[in-house]
XYZ file of C-alpha atoms in Angstrom:
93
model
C 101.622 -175.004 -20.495
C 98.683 -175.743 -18.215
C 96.458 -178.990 -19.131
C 93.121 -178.035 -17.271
C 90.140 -179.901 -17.564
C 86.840 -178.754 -18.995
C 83.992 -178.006 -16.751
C 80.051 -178.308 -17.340
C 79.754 -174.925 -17.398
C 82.670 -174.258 -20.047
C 81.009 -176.544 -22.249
C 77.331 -175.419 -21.511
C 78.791 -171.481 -22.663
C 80.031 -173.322 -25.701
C 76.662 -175.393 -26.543
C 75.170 -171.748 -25.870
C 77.239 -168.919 -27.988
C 79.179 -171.094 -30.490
C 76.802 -169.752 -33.118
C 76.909 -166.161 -32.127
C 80.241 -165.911 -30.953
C 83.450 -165.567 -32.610
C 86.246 -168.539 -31.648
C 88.535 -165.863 -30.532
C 85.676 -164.226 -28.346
C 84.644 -167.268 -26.640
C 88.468 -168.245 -25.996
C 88.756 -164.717 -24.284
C 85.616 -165.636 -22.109
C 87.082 -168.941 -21.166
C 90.276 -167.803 -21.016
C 91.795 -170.245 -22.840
C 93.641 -170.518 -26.566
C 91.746 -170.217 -29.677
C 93.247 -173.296 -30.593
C 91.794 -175.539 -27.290
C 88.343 -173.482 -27.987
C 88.390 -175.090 -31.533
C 89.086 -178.614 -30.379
C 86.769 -178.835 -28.194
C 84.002 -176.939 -30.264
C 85.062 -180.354 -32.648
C 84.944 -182.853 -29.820
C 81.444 -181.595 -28.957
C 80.497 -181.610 -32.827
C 79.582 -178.072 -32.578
C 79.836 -176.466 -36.238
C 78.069 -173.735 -37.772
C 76.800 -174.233 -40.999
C 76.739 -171.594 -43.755
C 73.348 -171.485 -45.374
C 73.443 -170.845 -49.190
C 70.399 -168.665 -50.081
C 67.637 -169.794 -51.698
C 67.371 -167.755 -55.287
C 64.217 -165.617 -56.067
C 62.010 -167.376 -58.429
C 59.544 -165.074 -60.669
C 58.034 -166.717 -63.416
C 56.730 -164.705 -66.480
C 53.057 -163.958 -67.357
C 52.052 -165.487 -70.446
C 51.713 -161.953 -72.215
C 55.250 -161.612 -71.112
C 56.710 -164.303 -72.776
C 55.482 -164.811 -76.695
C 52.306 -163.676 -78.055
C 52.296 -167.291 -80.025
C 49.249 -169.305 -78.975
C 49.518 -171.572 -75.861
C 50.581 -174.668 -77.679
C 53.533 -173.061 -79.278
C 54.443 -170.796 -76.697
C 57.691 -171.782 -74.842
C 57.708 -171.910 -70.800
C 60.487 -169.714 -69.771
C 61.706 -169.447 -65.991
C 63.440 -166.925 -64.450
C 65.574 -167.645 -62.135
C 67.404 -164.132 -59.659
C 70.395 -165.002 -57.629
C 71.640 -163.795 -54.318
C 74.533 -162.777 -55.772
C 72.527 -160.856 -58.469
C 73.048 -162.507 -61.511
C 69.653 -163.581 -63.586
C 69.095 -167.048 -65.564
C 66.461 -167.932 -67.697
C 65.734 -171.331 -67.964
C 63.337 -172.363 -71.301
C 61.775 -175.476 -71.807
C 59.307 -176.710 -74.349
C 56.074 -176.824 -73.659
């Protein structure tokens, strides 16, 4: 097994595609092991980051909600999630 040292360039390629890239494709442009490609993506603190995303918020008209007058009417929040599910959320005005 061959112990080579990483060059400027190497790591530059990293810094550049390590968020478009896949770990294997980047060890086949370096030509080195997925494995080494990993490390050194960990040395360099290079991670990508999964962003959660953020939930559509609509909140309902006031003829939507109760037809009660304002003081008695409840607030109600509705809340759509990325992965489709719906929560209502009501609170007491």
């Amino acid at each position: 097994m061959e112990n080579r040292l990483w060059s400027k360039t190497e790591k530059a390629l990293l810094r550049k595609h390590y968020l478009t890239m896949t770990v294997r494709a980047l060890a086949a442009e370096l030509g080195r092991s997925c494995a080494s490609v990993k490390y050194k993506l960990g040395q360099l603190r290079l991670k990508k980051c999964r962003v959660k995303p953020v939930p559509e918020i609509k909140y309902a008209t006031k003829v939507d909600v109760d037809p009660r007058p304002a003081r008695q009417r409840p607030h109600i929040t509705v809340v759509k999630h990325a992965a489709g599910t719906i929560t209502t959320h009501r609170m007491r005005g």
